[in-house]
Amino acid sequence: MSSGTAVAVSKTQLDELNPFLSMSKRFDTAADHLGLDSGVREVLRTPDREVTVAIPVQMDNGQLKVFTGYRVQHNFSRGPCKGGIRYAPDVNLDEVRALAAWMTWKCSVVDLPFGGGKGGVICDPRKMSMGELERMTRRYTAAIMDVIGPDRDVPAPDVNTNEQTMAWIMDTYSMHMRGTSTAIVTGKPLALGGSKGRTEATGRGVMLSVREALKKMNFNVANPRVVVQGAGNVGGLGARLLQEQGCKIVSISDIDIAIYKPEGLNMVDVLEFIKKHKTLRGYPNVQQLTHAEQLLLDCDILVPAATENQITSSNAERVKAKLIVEGANGPTTAAADAILEAKGVVVVPDILANAGGVTVSYFEWVQDRAAYFWSEAEVNTKLEQVMVRSFAEVDATAKKYKVSMRIAAYILAIDRVAITYRLRGTYA
Ligand code: NAD
């Protein structure tokens, strides 16, 4: 009897942390509001294609090692699939599936002509040499060659992949195609057809989301106190941009540690420190906190910008922030959503708040296809227009359906994909 109960509890907890189930829960709620019929509902919740590949790699010690890689293409209705490739030891198909579906909804929320895709390879890049990473990346690219392409599926960087990874993918694809194909990936180095403004784009989108949310909340405190989880591309650059806008960054963390300074950190200095030491550990004149303590700090705004499942039913009640702007994908579980909503916390959901990255990826793809490149000011202006318009559309949808911004973003996104799907019809 008691062991049965224990199993039931742990299954509930496991289900809460399963990103695909979390995504499906929000999808179902939004689909109910839209009155989506069961057929289209099934089409939209089912990934169009899932590819699993074996990636043999000659390691530096002469041994052959076989890695497992995935590419999931969730939905092609609105255009080629778009989404990053993640390298991490805990990559799994359920996670890649959820991330691919989130990309469909994210591209749709900001109205880009893309569907959603995502890839991942189970590996520990911190324990691999550059040569091993290059050979793994090229073999993975060759293995998924048939399903990617500028009109099929356009990968980008995600956790533990970067400009260099994209350069290897672009070169491998181009060698197979016997011609240079820059539009095959985004997030490339500028010298290979990357876009100005791409590196900062997600952080800039987060900053703009904070700005728009504070306006909507009539929150007029001069220097809102912000806690940022994650100090990488999204968290680190986002925090720097927020500071430029007058926010006080009281705490930031990386995988090693969280640091806290109630009078505010100097983000330029923090980022210099990380660049030099590859960690926040040892940063001077600050208090050190555990990751769990950081999320519960007294602050106005919390920006989770590291990884999934950070705000859950176990800590949501104790979160003190009035506004949460999700830089990461899936940092809040569906169970935590309900708790935060009951407390009156405004959550700007991931599929809106971190859409700046895919928006400038779209700009990069457009520039590559036209072989004509824009100035950074032009990129940033266009990004701001997309973020401000999308925020207003999600806010209006939330008011219309009397739902949270999260469910509103799903309603807007799912409706757009469903309209396209119905127009294209079901090919038989
Ligand atoms: P990154 O690898 O550049 O940085 C991740 C940061 O989080 C690092 O500082 C790392 O040390 C830290 N971190 C990892 N685990 C942590 C933990 N448990 N607690 C505290 N810190 C932790 O990655 P990124 O590109 O900044 O991506 C972060 C998140 O944003 C991911 O969820 C990613 O999917 C999402 N995202 C990224 C982009 C983009 O353009 N890079 C776009 C949209 C969404």
XYZ file of C-alpha atoms and ligand atoms in Angstrom:
472
model
C 0.000 0.000 0.000
C 2.643 2.482 1.070
C 4.924 1.593 -1.858
C 1.962 2.065 -4.235
C 1.457 5.583 -2.906
C 5.163 6.342 -3.239
C 5.117 5.241 -6.878
C 2.023 7.376 -7.567
C 3.655 10.479 -6.037
C 6.874 10.056 -7.928
C 4.980 9.476 -11.182
C 3.128 12.775 -10.642
C 6.427 14.506 -10.017
C 7.996 12.855 -13.047
C 5.027 13.872 -15.175
C 5.325 17.464 -13.935
C 8.947 17.548 -15.081
C 8.306 15.908 -18.466
C 8.583 18.874 -20.865
C 6.428 17.233 -23.542
C 3.598 16.639 -21.050
C 3.993 20.237 -19.801
C 3.702 21.516 -23.364
C 0.714 19.209 -24.076
C -1.145 20.484 -21.001
C -0.928 24.102 -22.165
C -1.760 23.001 -25.724
C -4.942 21.236 -24.559
C -6.089 24.214 -22.481
C -5.557 26.590 -25.408
C -7.175 24.160 -27.882
C -10.245 23.951 -25.578
C -10.570 27.756 -25.616
C -10.368 27.706 -29.417
C -12.867 24.831 -29.662
C -10.369 23.038 -31.914
C -11.866 19.881 -33.411
C -10.314 16.577 -32.389
C -8.793 15.813 -35.826
C -6.827 19.050 -36.178
C -5.952 18.821 -32.491
C -4.369 15.422 -33.093
C -2.473 16.649 -36.163
C -1.068 19.664 -34.293
C 0.019 17.780 -31.203
C 1.794 15.040 -33.197
C 5.343 15.697 -34.469
C 5.505 15.459 -38.292
C 8.825 13.621 -38.265
C 11.276 12.241 -35.717
C 14.704 11.063 -36.776
C 17.112 9.157 -34.517
C 20.637 8.645 -35.817
C 23.743 6.785 -34.676
C 26.865 8.943 -34.933
C 30.125 6.987 -34.912
C 33.088 9.221 -34.030
C 36.787 8.483 -33.983
C 37.880 9.838 -30.582
C 41.316 11.387 -29.987
C 42.489 8.232 -28.184
C 41.870 6.189 -31.337
C 38.685 4.491 -30.050
C 35.394 4.583 -31.941
C 32.445 5.889 -29.952
C 28.821 5.907 -31.106
C 26.713 8.923 -30.062
C 22.931 9.160 -30.439
C 21.421 12.200 -32.166
C 17.866 13.366 -32.796
C 16.116 15.794 -35.095
C 12.402 16.321 -34.520
C 10.314 18.321 -36.972
C 7.112 19.166 -35.192
C 5.062 20.941 -37.829
C 5.697 22.081 -41.426
C 2.376 23.881 -42.035
C 3.680 27.451 -41.893
C 7.049 26.839 -43.563
C 10.405 25.113 -43.101
C 11.088 23.887 -39.575
C 13.318 26.086 -37.455
C 15.074 25.297 -34.212
C 18.346 24.780 -32.421
C 20.623 21.820 -31.840
C 21.579 21.021 -28.268
C 24.593 19.012 -27.057
C 24.182 17.672 -23.506
C 24.415 14.397 -21.554
C 20.721 14.489 -20.581
C 19.290 15.096 -24.075
C 16.360 12.742 -24.697
C 13.644 12.344 -27.288
C 10.849 13.676 -25.042
C 12.828 16.845 -24.413
C 13.678 17.346 -28.107
C 10.026 16.695 -29.003
C 8.816 19.334 -26.529
C 11.420 21.830 -27.685
C 10.413 21.235 -31.329
C 6.732 21.830 -30.523
C 7.614 24.979 -28.559
C 9.436 26.204 -31.681
C 6.257 25.752 -33.763
C 4.293 27.838 -31.261
C 7.103 30.376 -30.826
C 7.503 31.002 -34.575
C 3.743 31.341 -34.843
C 3.389 33.753 -31.875
C 5.779 36.178 -33.563
C 4.267 35.340 -36.962
C 7.344 33.988 -38.755
C 6.887 31.755 -41.834
C 8.406 28.734 -40.087
C 7.337 25.549 -38.364
C 9.197 24.143 -35.376
C 12.113 21.732 -35.174
C 14.795 20.828 -32.687
C 17.837 18.599 -32.561
C 20.053 17.158 -29.916
C 23.013 14.861 -29.444
C 23.630 12.949 -26.203
C 27.208 13.885 -25.322
C 29.213 15.833 -22.769
C 30.861 18.584 -24.805
C 32.879 19.754 -21.795
C 34.766 16.459 -21.953
C 35.359 16.533 -25.721
C 38.154 18.160 -27.729
C 37.454 20.576 -30.595
C 38.461 17.847 -33.052
C 36.012 15.353 -31.532
C 33.227 17.950 -31.528
C 33.914 18.808 -35.166
C 33.886 15.158 -36.282
C 30.675 14.499 -34.307
C 28.969 17.603 -35.720
C 29.903 16.779 -39.312
C 28.776 13.139 -39.023
C 25.504 14.200 -37.358
C 24.933 16.685 -40.215
C 25.595 13.980 -42.811
C 23.176 11.651 -40.988
C 20.300 14.168 -41.061
C 21.195 15.574 -44.531
C 18.042 14.240 -46.178
C 15.657 16.062 -43.859
C 17.351 19.469 -43.493
C 17.728 22.291 -46.023
C 16.877 25.986 -46.449
C 13.314 25.040 -47.520
C 12.983 22.022 -45.224
C 14.513 22.572 -41.822
C 17.007 25.224 -40.733
C 18.982 24.427 -37.535
C 20.531 26.997 -35.170
C 22.610 26.981 -31.966
C 21.161 26.001 -28.601
C 22.703 24.911 -25.301
C 26.398 24.017 -25.804
C 26.447 24.700 -29.533
C 27.635 27.959 -31.057
C 28.757 29.834 -34.183
C 31.570 27.346 -34.774
C 29.133 24.408 -34.659
C 26.943 26.199 -37.224
C 29.990 26.854 -39.446
C 30.793 23.092 -39.482
C 27.164 22.240 -40.311
C 27.043 24.839 -43.076
C 30.315 23.556 -44.563
C 29.323 19.864 -44.362
C 25.946 20.538 -45.987
C 27.560 22.723 -48.664
C 30.175 20.046 -49.478
C 27.404 17.474 -49.990
C 25.354 19.905 -52.115
C 28.394 20.895 -54.212
C 27.694 24.588 -53.638
C 27.779 27.107 -50.801
C 24.500 27.109 -48.936
C 24.486 29.789 -46.254
C 20.746 29.632 -45.508
C 21.006 26.046 -44.203
C 21.693 27.235 -40.642
C 21.376 30.460 -38.673
C 23.530 31.749 -35.845
C 26.580 31.517 -38.149
C 29.682 33.688 -37.872
C 29.253 37.054 -39.649
C 31.965 36.076 -42.151
C 29.826 33.107 -43.299
C 26.561 34.977 -43.781
C 25.523 35.480 -40.168
C 23.363 38.414 -39.190
C 24.449 41.439 -37.245
C 22.598 41.545 -33.915
C 21.992 37.750 -33.756
C 24.234 37.104 -30.738
C 22.329 39.550 -28.550
C 18.922 38.977 -30.122
C 17.387 36.667 -27.522
C 18.625 38.808 -24.634
C 17.356 41.914 -26.429
C 13.954 40.271 -26.857
C 13.916 39.436 -23.140
C 14.772 43.048 -22.307
C 11.972 44.309 -24.592
C 9.529 41.836 -23.009
C 10.422 43.141 -19.544
C 9.911 46.707 -20.760
C 6.514 45.953 -22.319
C 5.369 43.948 -19.265
C 6.289 46.744 -16.846
C 4.257 49.175 -18.989
C 1.294 46.794 -18.973
C 1.538 46.357 -15.177
C 1.879 50.136 -14.593
C 4.963 49.241 -12.600
C 6.701 52.564 -12.132
C 9.563 51.749 -9.776
C 12.680 53.611 -11.024
C 15.188 50.753 -10.835
C 13.380 47.409 -10.628
C 15.399 44.677 -8.907
C 16.073 41.757 -11.231
C 17.276 38.209 -10.512
C 18.664 36.321 -13.517
C 19.226 32.585 -13.598
C 21.897 31.687 -16.171
C 24.740 33.877 -17.377
C 25.117 32.651 -20.948
C 23.898 34.005 -24.246
C 20.373 34.741 -23.012
C 20.879 35.452 -19.280
C 24.227 37.217 -19.418
C 23.524 39.425 -22.422
C 19.898 39.938 -21.349
C 21.052 41.110 -17.901
C 23.518 43.554 -19.467
C 20.797 45.039 -21.700
C 18.360 45.236 -18.767
C 20.968 47.091 -16.753
C 21.423 49.554 -19.628
C 17.661 50.177 -19.389
C 17.938 51.093 -15.692
C 17.240 47.743 -14.020
C 19.272 46.736 -10.982
C 20.646 43.212 -11.464
C 20.813 42.033 -7.854
C 21.672 38.402 -8.604
C 22.883 36.191 -11.431
C 23.898 32.524 -11.551
C 25.657 29.989 -13.695
C 25.806 26.223 -13.414
C 28.359 26.519 -10.579
C 26.985 29.202 -8.290
C 24.579 32.127 -7.719
C 25.908 35.546 -6.667
C 23.945 38.286 -4.878
C 24.605 41.996 -4.388
C 21.571 43.975 -3.140
C 23.005 47.286 -4.418
C 23.268 45.849 -7.938
C 25.989 44.091 -9.958
C 28.012 45.715 -12.715
C 27.090 43.386 -15.584
C 29.897 44.532 -17.885
C 32.349 43.530 -15.178
C 30.539 40.245 -14.440
C 30.605 39.245 -18.119
C 34.318 40.129 -18.372
C 34.945 37.917 -15.322
C 33.049 34.985 -16.884
C 34.912 35.416 -20.161
C 38.219 35.221 -18.333
C 37.474 32.523 -15.726
C 34.723 30.501 -17.477
C 32.742 30.573 -14.207
C 31.095 32.977 -11.739
C 32.848 31.174 -8.880
C 35.287 33.558 -7.205
C 33.602 36.792 -8.334
C 34.632 39.312 -5.639
C 32.591 41.309 -3.103
C 29.301 39.436 -3.435
C 27.276 37.018 -1.344
C 27.081 33.456 -2.610
C 23.758 31.628 -2.733
C 22.588 28.178 -3.735
C 20.586 27.897 -6.948
C 17.458 27.120 -4.907
C 17.902 30.226 -2.700
C 18.431 32.472 -5.697
C 15.010 31.756 -7.189
C 13.330 32.757 -3.917
C 15.125 36.102 -3.478
C 13.132 39.237 -2.716
C 13.033 41.021 -6.102
C 10.654 42.613 -8.623
C 11.530 40.578 -11.709
C 12.808 37.025 -12.133
C 14.379 36.018 -15.448
C 14.978 32.252 -15.588
C 17.420 31.945 -18.499
C 19.198 28.640 -17.954
C 17.200 25.468 -18.369
C 13.842 23.683 -17.932
C 11.809 22.927 -14.788
C 13.249 25.530 -12.420
C 9.948 26.880 -11.075
C 7.850 23.914 -10.042
C 5.048 23.059 -7.618
C 7.792 22.701 -4.956
C 8.978 26.333 -4.997
C 6.387 28.428 -6.918
C 4.490 29.411 -3.754
C 7.679 30.926 -2.292
C 8.763 32.889 -5.395
C 8.671 36.601 -4.479
C 9.028 38.211 -7.915
C 5.957 40.042 -9.238
C 6.986 39.475 -12.847
C 8.641 36.430 -14.436
C 10.050 36.773 -17.938
C 11.109 33.397 -19.313
C 14.437 33.624 -21.135
C 14.855 29.834 -21.084
C 12.555 27.347 -22.781
C 10.220 25.639 -20.326
C 11.602 26.997 -17.020
C 8.141 26.866 -15.372
C 6.111 23.665 -15.104
C 2.391 23.587 -15.881
C 1.664 22.848 -12.193
C 3.661 25.934 -11.152
C 1.692 28.083 -13.641
C -1.486 27.607 -11.624
C 0.234 28.549 -8.350
C 1.811 31.695 -9.824
C -1.456 32.752 -11.443
C -3.305 32.410 -8.123
C -0.638 34.633 -6.517
C -1.112 37.282 -9.223
C 2.420 36.887 -10.631
C 2.599 38.000 -14.276
C 4.490 35.458 -16.409
C 5.683 36.428 -19.888
C 5.939 32.939 -21.402
C 9.017 31.528 -23.127
C 7.364 31.269 -26.545
C 7.006 35.061 -26.520
C 9.784 36.303 -24.211
C 12.680 34.439 -25.831
C 11.428 34.709 -29.425
C 13.982 37.441 -30.208
C 16.536 34.778 -31.143
C 14.409 33.004 -33.726
C 13.193 36.345 -35.062
C 16.724 37.466 -35.895
C 17.443 33.929 -37.161
C 14.590 34.529 -39.577
C 16.201 37.851 -40.550
C 19.491 35.965 -41.112
C 17.765 33.400 -43.366
C 16.103 36.222 -45.341
C 19.452 38.036 -45.734
C 21.226 34.820 -46.811
C 18.587 34.058 -49.430
C 18.780 37.592 -50.797
C 22.598 37.689 -50.364
C 22.071 41.241 -49.119
C 22.954 42.202 -45.564
C 21.430 44.716 -43.166
C 22.989 47.089 -40.638
C 22.769 46.268 -36.927
C 20.465 49.251 -36.380
C 18.088 47.889 -39.053
C 18.072 44.423 -37.435
C 17.436 45.853 -33.956
C 14.661 48.165 -35.156
C 12.879 45.316 -36.972
C 13.299 43.058 -33.925
C 11.780 45.685 -31.648
C 8.793 46.044 -33.994
C 8.181 42.272 -33.958
C 8.510 41.974 -30.160
C 6.302 44.989 -29.380
C 3.608 43.900 -31.862
C 3.652 40.290 -30.636
C 3.511 41.314 -26.971
C 0.465 43.506 -27.699
C -1.226 40.663 -29.633
C -0.671 38.190 -26.801
C -1.898 40.739 -24.251
C -5.038 41.424 -26.309
C -5.677 37.660 -26.629
C -5.272 37.267 -22.845
C -7.888 39.968 -22.284
C -10.244 38.545 -24.905
C -10.192 34.995 -23.485
C -9.593 36.063 -19.839
C -6.549 33.794 -19.573
C -2.883 34.107 -18.563
C -0.329 35.396 -21.064
C 0.966 31.816 -21.377
C -2.371 30.378 -22.485
C -2.985 33.472 -24.633
C 0.318 32.921 -26.456
C -0.653 29.290 -27.122
C -4.134 30.324 -28.311
C -2.679 32.858 -30.752
C -0.032 30.438 -31.986
C -2.241 27.360 -32.331
C -4.962 29.340 -34.108
C -2.482 30.598 -36.720
C -1.073 27.103 -37.356
C -4.589 25.612 -37.522
C -5.703 28.241 -40.070
C -2.709 27.419 -42.296
C -3.242 23.691 -41.883
C -6.904 23.927 -42.885
C -6.072 26.131 -45.904
C -3.440 23.674 -47.130
C -5.743 20.725 -46.414
C -4.834 17.125 -45.796
C -2.874 15.633 -48.697
C -4.042 12.110 -49.330
P 24.208 29.078 -22.748
O 24.830 27.735 -22.809
O 24.828 30.226 -23.462
O 24.053 29.548 -21.213
C 23.404 28.785 -20.245
C 23.731 29.415 -18.882
O 22.969 28.771 -17.867
C 25.198 29.238 -18.478
O 25.606 30.370 -17.730
C 25.160 28.003 -17.563
O 26.270 27.946 -16.676
C 23.856 28.278 -16.855
N 23.211 27.125 -16.230
C 23.017 25.887 -16.722
N 22.344 25.140 -15.837
C 22.078 25.941 -14.780
C 21.409 25.763 -13.550
N 20.851 24.591 -13.241
N 21.305 26.817 -12.690
C 21.858 28.012 -13.010
N 22.518 28.241 -14.163
C 22.631 27.219 -15.017
O 22.689 28.843 -23.211
P 21.675 29.933 -23.743
O 21.782 30.005 -25.219
O 21.807 31.166 -22.925
O 20.283 29.209 -23.440
C 19.665 29.281 -22.171
C 18.204 28.904 -22.323
O 17.596 29.802 -23.247
C 17.929 27.496 -22.862
O 16.706 27.053 -22.289
C 17.719 27.739 -24.352
O 16.939 26.730 -24.959
C 16.963 29.053 -24.290
N 16.993 29.844 -25.523
C 18.172 30.214 -26.097
C 18.139 31.001 -27.242
C 19.392 31.515 -27.886
O 19.274 32.268 -28.867
N 20.568 31.205 -27.385
C 16.907 31.360 -27.818
C 15.726 30.969 -27.187
C 15.787 30.210 -26.038
